Tab-separated table of C-alpha atoms in Angstrom:
chain	number	residue	atom	x	y	z
A	277	MET	CA	227.619	270.976	165.382
A	278	VAL	CA	225.483	272.990	166.884
A	279	SER	CA	227.071	275.365	170.287
A	280	ARG	CA	224.467	274.978	172.990
A	281	GLU	CA	223.992	278.865	172.657
A	282	VAL	CA	222.960	278.550	169.471
A	283	TYR	CA	220.648	275.829	169.600
A	284	ALA	CA	218.696	277.541	172.778
A	285	LEU	CA	218.154	280.864	170.792
A	286	THR	CA	217.164	279.075	167.857
A	287	GLY	CA	215.243	276.529	169.421
A	288	GLY	CA	216.558	273.819	166.566
A	289	LEU	CA	218.759	273.230	163.913
A	290	ALA	CA	218.560	275.957	161.148
A	291	PRO	CA	217.189	275.536	157.784
A	292	LEU	CA	218.687	272.903	155.579
A	293	MET	CA	217.683	275.003	152.497
A	294	PRO	CA	218.265	278.831	151.895
A	295	SER	CA	215.163	281.256	152.049
A	296	ILE	CA	216.651	283.298	149.020
A	297	GLU	CA	218.041	281.319	145.935
A	298	VAL	CA	221.372	281.382	144.607
A	299	SER	CA	221.390	282.054	141.667
A	300	GLN	CA	219.124	285.619	143.093
A	301	LEU	CA	222.238	286.210	145.012
A	302	LYS	CA	224.496	285.846	142.282
A	303	ARG	CA	222.876	287.542	139.508
A	304	ARG	CA	224.146	290.550	138.437
A	305	PRO	CA	222.632	293.325	135.839
A	306	PRO	CA	223.044	293.392	132.223
A	307	SER	CA	226.321	295.851	131.343
A	308	ASP	CA	224.645	297.922	129.221
A	309	GLU	CA	222.795	298.796	132.485
A	310	LYS	CA	224.323	301.412	134.791
A	311	ILE	CA	221.979	301.386	138.402
A	312	THR	CA	222.226	304.280	141.806
A	313	TRP	CA	220.747	304.685	144.297
A	314	GLN	CA	219.656	308.854	144.337
A	315	TRP	CA	218.456	310.911	146.897
A	316	LEU	CA	215.135	312.155	145.704
A	317	PRO	CA	212.034	313.715	146.533
A	318	PHE	CA	208.722	312.792	145.719
A	319	THR	CA	204.551	312.996	146.608
A	320	SER	CA	201.656	310.921	147.283
A	321	SER	CA	198.371	310.711	146.115
A	322	ALA	CA	196.952	309.346	149.485
A	323	ARG	CA	197.572	312.794	151.028
A	324	LYS	CA	195.441	315.616	150.065
A	325	ASP	CA	198.245	318.378	151.390
A	326	ASP	CA	200.915	317.724	148.702
A	327	LEU	CA	203.553	317.040	151.259
A	328	GLN	CA	206.501	316.626	149.648
A	329	LEU	CA	208.854	313.763	151.291
A	330	TYR	CA	212.917	312.247	150.099
A	331	HIS	CA	213.520	308.577	149.869
A	332	TRP	CA	216.544	306.689	147.792
A	333	ALA	CA	215.358	305.521	144.440
A	334	ARG	CA	216.630	303.641	142.013
A	335	VAL	CA	217.435	305.124	138.997
A	336	VAL	CA	218.773	303.061	135.388
A	337	ASN	CA	220.565	304.991	132.994
A	338	GLY	CA	220.303	308.140	135.178
A	339	VAL	CA	216.694	308.417	134.452
A	340	PRO	CA	214.485	308.916	137.562
A	341	PRO	CA	211.748	307.305	138.374
A	342	THR	CA	208.043	308.635	137.525
A	343	GLY	CA	204.833	307.964	138.641
A	344	ASP	CA	202.701	307.709	141.580
A	345	TYR	CA	204.097	306.714	144.866
A	346	SER	CA	203.851	302.935	145.149
A	347	PHE	CA	202.232	302.588	148.609
A	348	ALA	CA	199.725	305.025	147.439
A	349	LYS	CA	197.698	302.222	146.406
A	350	TYR	CA	197.510	300.933	149.459
A	351	ASN	CA	195.505	303.653	150.466
A	352	LYS	CA	191.650	302.498	150.581
A	353	SER	CA	188.493	304.180	152.412
A	354	VAL	CA	184.826	303.163	153.151
A	355	ASP	CA	182.250	304.469	151.302
A	356	VAL	CA	180.278	305.988	154.483
A	357	ILE	CA	176.836	306.713	153.206
A	358	ARG	CA	175.394	310.330	153.894
A	359	TYR	CA	172.167	311.540	154.936
A	360	THR	CA	170.388	314.796	154.556
A	361	ASP	CA	168.112	316.991	157.294
A	362	GLU	CA	164.789	315.894	155.500
A	363	GLU	CA	165.417	311.873	154.917
A	364	TYR	CA	167.011	311.651	158.913
A	365	GLU	CA	163.566	313.860	160.591
A	366	LYS	CA	161.847	311.261	158.184
A	367	TYR	CA	163.035	307.959	158.351
A	368	LEU	CA	165.674	307.948	160.937
A	369	THR	CA	164.409	308.919	164.532
A	370	ASP	CA	165.213	307.166	167.184
A	371	PRO	CA	163.933	308.048	170.618
A	372	THR	CA	167.288	306.198	172.111
A	373	TRP	CA	170.235	308.399	169.522
A	374	THR	CA	170.099	311.921	168.916
A	375	LYS	CA	170.997	313.473	165.897
A	376	GLU	CA	174.180	314.830	166.940
A	377	GLU	CA	174.905	311.658	168.444
A	378	THR	CA	174.544	309.933	164.809
A	379	ASP	CA	176.230	312.578	162.780
A	380	GLN	CA	179.444	312.183	165.377
A	381	LEU	CA	179.038	308.396	165.186
A	382	PHE	CA	179.060	309.004	161.115
A	383	ASP	CA	181.802	311.492	160.815
A	384	PHE	CA	184.209	308.547	163.132
A	385	CYS	CA	183.463	306.009	161.001
A	386	GLU	CA	184.013	307.675	157.832
A	387	ARG	CA	187.544	308.803	159.661
A	388	PHE	CA	188.529	305.682	161.245
A	389	ASP	CA	187.187	303.442	157.831
A	390	LEU	CA	184.211	301.431	159.878
A	391	ARG	CA	187.336	300.499	163.850
A	392	PHE	CA	184.204	300.451	165.376
A	393	ILE	CA	187.120	299.305	168.845
A	394	ILE	CA	188.585	302.953	167.984
A	395	ILE	CA	185.127	304.592	167.259
A	396	ALA	CA	183.987	303.276	171.108
A	397	ASP	CA	186.949	304.338	172.374
A	398	ARG	CA	187.206	307.685	170.745
A	399	PHE	CA	183.093	308.245	171.496
A	400	PRO	CA	181.665	311.248	174.172
A	401	THR	CA	179.300	308.968	175.526
A	402	SER	CA	178.918	305.846	177.003
A	403	ARG	CA	178.049	303.709	174.070
A	404	THR	CA	178.789	299.799	173.783
A	405	VAL	CA	180.716	298.772	170.529
A	406	GLU	CA	177.267	297.222	169.588
A	407	GLU	CA	175.057	299.589	169.928
A	408	LEU	CA	177.205	302.022	167.615
A	409	LYS	CA	177.250	299.233	165.567
A	410	ASP	CA	173.824	298.301	165.453
A	411	ARG	CA	172.628	302.861	164.987
A	412	TYR	CA	175.039	302.562	161.932
A	413	TYR	CA	174.099	299.988	160.050
A	414	SER	CA	170.255	300.674	160.614
A	415	VAL	CA	170.541	304.067	159.826
A	416	SER	CA	172.574	303.301	156.063
A	417	ARG	CA	169.757	299.738	155.288
A	418	ALA	CA	166.990	302.801	155.388
A	419	ILE	CA	169.310	305.337	153.856
A	420	LEU	CA	169.699	302.575	151.141
A	421	ILE	CA	165.676	301.136	151.018
A	422	ALA	CA	164.162	304.851	150.986
A	423	ARG	CA	166.488	306.156	148.592
A	424	ALA	CA	165.515	302.975	146.003
A	425	PRO	CA	163.185	303.378	143.018
A	426	SER	CA	161.654	299.600	144.486
A	427	PRO	CA	162.912	297.326	146.941
A	428	GLY	CA	164.248	294.741	144.393
A	429	GLU	CA	166.647	296.591	143.012
A	430	VAL	CA	169.071	296.920	146.134
A	431	ALA	CA	167.541	293.546	147.795
A	432	GLY	CA	170.723	292.139	147.230
A	433	HIS	CA	173.121	294.544	148.710
A	434	PRO	CA	174.517	292.929	151.784
A	435	LEU	CA	173.064	295.483	154.494
A	436	VAL	CA	169.758	294.699	153.088
A	437	LYS	CA	170.803	291.282	152.840
A	438	GLU	CA	171.700	290.716	155.857
A	439	PRO	CA	171.084	293.151	158.616
A	440	TYR	CA	173.239	293.578	161.692
A	441	ASN	CA	171.678	291.173	164.395
A	442	VAL	CA	172.353	292.893	168.128
A	443	SER	CA	171.379	290.711	170.347
A	444	GLN	CA	173.028	287.408	168.709
A	445	GLU	CA	176.377	289.415	168.477
A	446	THR	CA	176.009	290.101	172.055
A	447	GLU	CA	175.222	286.243	172.887
A	448	ARG	CA	178.729	285.381	170.254
A	449	LYS	CA	180.455	287.989	172.571
A	450	ARG	CA	179.851	286.383	176.047
A	451	ALA	CA	179.911	283.012	174.809
A	452	LEU	CA	183.616	283.211	173.194
A	453	SER	CA	184.782	285.060	177.057
A	454	MET	CA	183.307	281.946	178.121
A	455	VAL	CA	185.167	279.433	176.447
A	456	LEU	CA	188.537	281.635	176.804
A	457	SER	CA	188.315	282.166	180.481
A	458	GLN	CA	187.776	278.519	181.434
A	459	THR	CA	190.400	276.486	182.687
A	460	LYS	CA	192.369	273.501	181.460
A	461	HIS	CA	190.381	271.266	184.673
A	462	GLN	CA	187.674	272.356	183.307
A	463	GLU	CA	188.017	271.692	179.109
A	464	ARG	CA	188.884	268.381	180.914
A	465	LYS	CA	185.604	268.009	182.368
A	466	ASP	CA	183.827	269.204	179.154
A	467	ALA	CA	186.252	266.974	176.893
A	468	GLU	CA	184.446	264.014	179.153
A	469	VAL	CA	181.197	264.441	179.010
A	470	ILE	CA	181.267	265.267	175.253
A	471	ALA	CA	182.696	262.022	175.488
A	472	GLU	CA	180.244	260.462	177.644
A	473	ALA	CA	177.057	261.580	175.600
A	474	LYS	CA	178.680	260.618	172.719
A	475	ARG	CA	178.398	257.324	173.730
A	476	ILE	CA	175.718	256.586	175.588
A	477	ALA	CA	173.621	258.286	172.175
A	478	GLU	CA	175.738	255.181	170.098
A	479	SER	CA	174.722	253.092	172.486
A	480	ARG	CA	170.800	253.760	172.180
A	481	MET	CA	171.066	254.461	168.446
A	482	ALA	CA	172.698	250.342	167.836
A	483	ALA	CA	169.752	249.202	170.626
A	484	GLN	CA	167.034	250.740	168.912
A	485	GLY	CA	168.382	249.408	165.317
A	486	VAL	CA	168.001	246.539	166.911
A	487	GLU	CA	165.033	245.784	168.480
A	488	GLU	CA	163.019	247.480	165.321
A	489	PRO	CA	162.056	244.904	162.909
A	490	ASP	CA	163.288	244.497	159.596
A	491	LEU	CA	161.099	245.580	156.345
A	492	PRO	CA	159.821	242.843	154.304
A	493	VAL	CA	161.561	243.174	150.713
A	494	THR	CA	159.867	243.985	148.050
A	495	SER	CA	160.360	243.894	144.401
A	496	ASP	CA	157.778	246.705	143.587
A	497	ILE	CA	159.343	249.297	145.434
A	498	GLY	CA	160.904	251.837	143.016
A	499	PRO	CA	163.045	255.210	143.055
A	500	GLU	CA	160.405	257.349	143.684
A	501	ASN	CA	159.187	255.316	146.824
A	502	ALA	CA	162.591	255.608	147.821
A	503	GLU	CA	162.441	259.148	148.133
A	504	LYS	CA	159.376	259.365	149.662
A	505	ALA	CA	160.878	257.431	152.912
A	506	ILE	CA	164.127	259.557	152.929
A	507	GLY	CA	161.295	262.335	153.340
A	508	HIS	CA	159.781	260.531	155.900
A	509	GLY	CA	162.959	260.423	157.782
A	510	ASP	CA	163.205	255.970	157.386
A	511	THR	CA	165.983	254.268	155.456
A	512	ILE	CA	165.924	252.733	152.657
A	513	SER	CA	166.939	249.213	151.702
A	514	PRO	CA	169.015	248.562	148.870
A	515	SER	CA	166.593	245.066	147.980
A	516	ASN	CA	163.933	247.489	147.601
A	517	VAL	CA	165.143	248.223	143.598
A	518	HIS	CA	163.060	245.892	141.202
A	519	VAL	CA	165.145	244.348	138.996
A	520	PRO	CA	163.801	242.427	136.442
A	521	SER	CA	163.817	238.414	136.412
A	522	ALA	CA	167.015	237.829	133.876
A	523	ALA	CA	169.056	240.201	135.411
A	524	VAL	CA	168.870	239.372	138.882
A	525	ALA	CA	168.207	236.198	141.473
A	526	PRO	CA	167.609	236.362	145.013
A	527	SER	CA	169.602	234.998	146.740
A	528	THR	CA	170.614	234.469	151.187
A	529	SER	CA	173.732	236.313	150.729
A	530	ILE	CA	171.842	238.857	148.906
A	531	LEU	CA	169.070	238.978	151.500
A	532	ALA	CA	172.043	239.251	154.070
A	533	ASP	CA	173.869	242.002	152.619
A	534	ASN	CA	170.545	244.534	151.898
A	535	THR	CA	169.928	243.851	155.891
A	536	SER	CA	173.375	244.425	156.722
A	537	THR	CA	173.260	248.129	154.466
A	538	LEU	CA	170.004	248.635	156.242
A	539	ALA	CA	170.878	248.306	159.371
A	540	SER	CA	174.582	250.741	158.714
A	541	LEU	CA	171.959	253.408	156.898
A	542	ARG	CA	169.933	253.372	160.286
A	543	MET	CA	172.921	254.352	162.401
A	544	LEU	CA	173.793	257.230	160.029
A	545	TRP	CA	170.330	259.141	159.807
A	546	VAL	CA	171.115	261.720	157.731
A	547	TYR	CA	173.336	260.779	154.463
A	548	LEU	CA	173.435	261.956	150.807
A	549	ARG	CA	170.989	261.178	148.137
A	550	THR	CA	174.036	260.176	145.935
A	551	TYR	CA	174.792	257.254	149.099
A	552	ALA	CA	171.104	255.419	148.521
A	553	LEU	CA	171.585	255.854	144.940
A	554	GLU	CA	174.836	253.482	145.092
A	555	GLN	CA	173.117	251.096	147.083
A	556	MET	CA	170.115	250.400	144.905
A	557	VAL	CA	172.778	250.855	141.796
A	558	GLN	CA	174.788	247.630	144.189
A	559	ALA	CA	171.850	245.759	145.086
A	560	ALA	CA	170.765	245.664	141.138
A	561	SER	CA	174.201	244.763	139.895
A	562	SER	CA	174.776	242.048	143.053
A	563	SER	CA	173.993	239.064	140.944
A	564	ALA	CA	175.762	239.712	137.793
A	565	GLY	CA	179.340	239.312	137.065
A	566	LEU	CA	182.293	241.925	137.122
A	567	ARG	CA	182.440	241.919	133.569
A	568	THR	CA	178.797	242.343	133.689
A	569	ILE	CA	178.937	245.481	135.418
A	570	LYS	CA	182.019	247.020	133.373
A	571	ARG	CA	179.723	246.613	130.173
A	572	VAL	CA	176.988	249.131	132.341
A	573	GLU	CA	178.910	251.091	133.000
A	574	GLN	CA	181.280	251.201	129.641
A	575	THR	CA	177.549	251.153	127.532
A	576	LEU	CA	176.916	254.645	129.940
A	577	GLN	CA	180.381	255.823	128.820
A	578	ASP	CA	179.571	255.711	125.239
A	579	LEU	CA	176.006	257.522	125.824
A	580	GLY	CA	177.854	260.511	127.400
A	581	VAL	CA	176.205	259.596	130.760
A	582	ASN	CA	178.102	260.281	133.931
A	583	LEU	CA	178.918	257.280	136.480
A	584	LYS	CA	177.009	259.141	139.066
A	585	PRO	CA	174.629	262.558	138.449
A	586	LYS	CA	175.920	265.744	138.647
A	587	VAL	CA	172.410	266.916	140.208
A	588	PRO	CA	171.190	264.286	141.899
A	589	THR	CA	167.619	264.953	142.288
A	590	LYS	CA	164.875	262.579	142.988
A	591	ALA	CA	163.731	262.992	139.397
A	592	VAL	CA	167.339	261.734	137.832
A	593	CYS	CA	168.025	259.417	140.186
A	594	ALA	CA	165.090	257.336	138.810
A	595	GLU	CA	165.900	257.898	135.510
A	596	HIS	CA	169.497	257.108	136.124
A	597	LEU	CA	168.517	253.566	137.904
A	598	GLU	CA	165.699	252.867	135.481
A	599	LEU	CA	168.684	254.004	132.297
A	600	ARG	CA	171.275	251.009	134.587
A	601	LYS	CA	168.554	248.728	134.521
A	602	GLU	CA	167.332	248.477	130.732
A	603	ILE	CA	171.169	247.843	129.730
A	604	LEU	CA	171.490	245.061	131.960
A	605	THR	CA	168.193	243.558	130.262
A	606	LEU	CA	170.210	244.464	126.987
A	607	LEU	CA	173.008	242.704	127.573
A	608	ASN	CA	171.215	239.389	128.916
A	609	LEU	CA	169.010	239.506	125.980
A	610	GLN	CA	172.618	239.834	123.859
A	611	LYS	CA	174.010	237.266	125.504
A	612	GLN	CA	171.479	235.184	125.510
A	613	LEU	CA	170.382	235.567	121.621
A	614	GLN	CA	174.203	234.813	120.878
A	615	TYR	CA	173.801	231.068	122.535
A	616	LYS	CA	170.549	230.425	120.376
A	617	GLU	CA	172.165	231.517	117.216
A	618	ALA	CA	174.961	229.100	118.082
A	619	GLU	CA	172.906	226.733	118.363
A	620	GLY	CA	171.007	226.711	115.843
A	621	SER	CA	174.043	226.857	113.434
A	622	SER	CA	175.240	223.616	115.202
A	623	PHE	CA	172.012	222.041	114.506
A	624	ARG	CA	171.883	223.599	110.712
A	625	ASP	CA	176.194	222.204	110.518
A	626	GLY	CA	174.228	218.397	111.255
A	627	SER	CA	177.445	217.831	113.867
A	628	TYR	CA	176.319	215.284	115.570
A	629	GLY	CA	179.041	214.822	119.012
A	630	ASP	CA	180.188	218.285	118.397
A	631	MET	CA	178.923	220.919	120.960
A	632	PRO	CA	177.646	224.267	120.049
A	633	GLY	CA	180.161	226.439	118.548
A	634	THR	CA	182.705	223.841	117.656
A	635	PRO	CA	183.958	223.904	113.822
A	636	LYS	CA	182.997	220.694	111.767
A	637	ARG	CA	185.772	218.817	110.833
A	638	SER	CA	186.580	217.662	107.636
A	639	LEU	CA	187.081	214.391	106.264
A	640	ARG	CA	190.968	213.607	105.199
A	641	ALA	CA	191.894	210.318	102.566
A	642	ALA	CA	193.188	208.781	105.421
A	643	ASP	CA	190.599	209.223	108.117
A	644	GLN	CA	187.926	206.939	105.601
A	645	ASP	CA	190.886	203.926	106.437
A	646	ARG	CA	190.237	204.100	110.010
A	647	THR	CA	188.306	202.053	112.326
A	648	PHE	CA	185.249	204.446	113.073
A	649	VAL	CA	185.317	205.798	117.121
A	650	PRO	CA	183.324	208.048	118.254
A	651	ASP	CA	184.661	211.801	118.607
A	652	THR	CA	183.236	211.907	122.283
A	653	ILE	CA	184.306	215.372	124.367
A	654	SER	CA	184.763	214.685	127.576
A	655	PHE	CA	184.864	217.159	130.258
A	656	GLY	CA	188.451	217.251	130.068
A	657	GLY	CA	188.196	218.016	126.698
A	658	GLU	CA	189.990	215.118	125.593
A	659	ARG	CA	188.654	212.292	123.681
A	660	VAL	CA	187.788	209.269	125.154
A	661	GLY	CA	189.860	206.970	122.401
A	662	LYS	CA	192.548	208.494	123.257
A	663	ARG	CA	191.694	208.028	126.814
A	664	GLU	CA	191.795	204.831	126.517
A	665	GLN	CA	194.738	204.759	124.550
A	666	LYS	CA	196.829	205.924	127.493
A	667	ARG	CA	195.105	203.956	130.526
A	668	LYS	CA	196.684	200.923	127.855
A	669	GLY	CA	199.843	199.743	130.614
A	670	PRO	CA	202.996	198.940	128.928
A	671	GLY	CA	203.106	196.120	126.284
A	672	ARG	CA	200.007	195.878	125.351
A	673	VAL	CA	198.802	196.336	121.331
A	674	ALA	CA	195.862	198.217	120.157
A	675	GLU	CA	193.077	195.720	118.489
A	676	THR	CA	192.501	198.112	115.653
A	677	PRO	CA	195.535	197.355	112.848
A	678	SER	CA	197.315	200.577	111.970
A	679	SER	CA	197.203	201.328	108.199
A	680	PRO	CA	199.742	200.386	105.362
A	681	ALA	CA	199.348	204.063	104.792
A	682	HIS	CA	200.665	205.332	108.393
A	683	LYS	CA	204.351	202.969	108.444
A	684	ARG	CA	207.244	204.662	107.688
A	685	PRO	CA	209.384	203.206	104.598
A	686	ARG	CA	212.397	201.789	106.101
A	687	LYS	CA	215.960	202.684	105.321
A	688	LEU	CA	217.786	201.131	102.049
A	689	LYS	CA	220.900	198.645	102.797
A	690	ALA	CA	223.685	197.784	101.583
A	691	SER	CA	223.054	194.299	100.234
A	692	ASP	CA	219.326	195.500	99.160
A	693	LEU	CA	221.549	196.885	96.069
């Protein structure tokens, strides 16, 4: 149990798992190492006055630690660009800034590592943080461009590539202060207004999608025209994909699915090209079975082609869809070829009652003595002769006499010997 005072101080129960592993607490140093702590002097390379201080240091086997102070690596400074008097007179003159103010600004930037809040607090004249930033970055940008042999060499520099925008920074801070100074009541009202605006926009878009007439379903619109429709702001329907007649047969269910897909795309307005490609691929293989679709995907993997293009440009999507249609056509042709070969082999064998693909039966000596019964295949896969025998009632004897060859020999009795 936890006392009420401890629960109130911690705000809840203590963590179940310890923050430090028990193995670390019980670990002991090797027996051949003797560790002591000594009060030793040290110097830091981060200081320029060679100040000597003291701290407790870990000494192993009487050997004190060597090298620079461990925290000296965190002493990082900003490289502030400096200018000459000639460069200032030629490139950096500004009627709102004097040379003394600019020099003092750059001294503070180098001293305080571009912490403009501190610089604005220490600056002798009344300048805002945005004005100090604008002056520093504009001077640094002008010096970089002036010293470069060509403008292209410094085009990728951050100060040149992304110049400081005073008006945008001022507007950002003003909007941020407005948001932070809002009360809870104003926040609730803003949330209600945004939710109402979203509801109205969705209802208008739904009404507009219902009023717009459906696009005509054609079979000669390819991925190129679909991309052109996307570029003009229209949506595309998966029913516009050209598919061979042997591979796809139109039906009312497919047209209904295409209409629903078109309505969903109209509601989206903006969507990825890969999403439109997936819809076209589904429409192209909608009439094919699941096994055929898996065979198409397996063929793509065997060819080393990704199921989804990595760079879905207009040309890549068109070629990908064309490849899928050709593979689907090839699989259908292979299926028809196998059926024709099986049918031809059955005609060559000369079997009268067998279906294509059924192996020919060999006649045995016992079958030659039987009365001929046509071996007709029914829908259930059973012969008619067997079914007729099953229909006969008990006690009835088949009209065809059984052959003596099929009788079981009688057992010998003692009287027969």
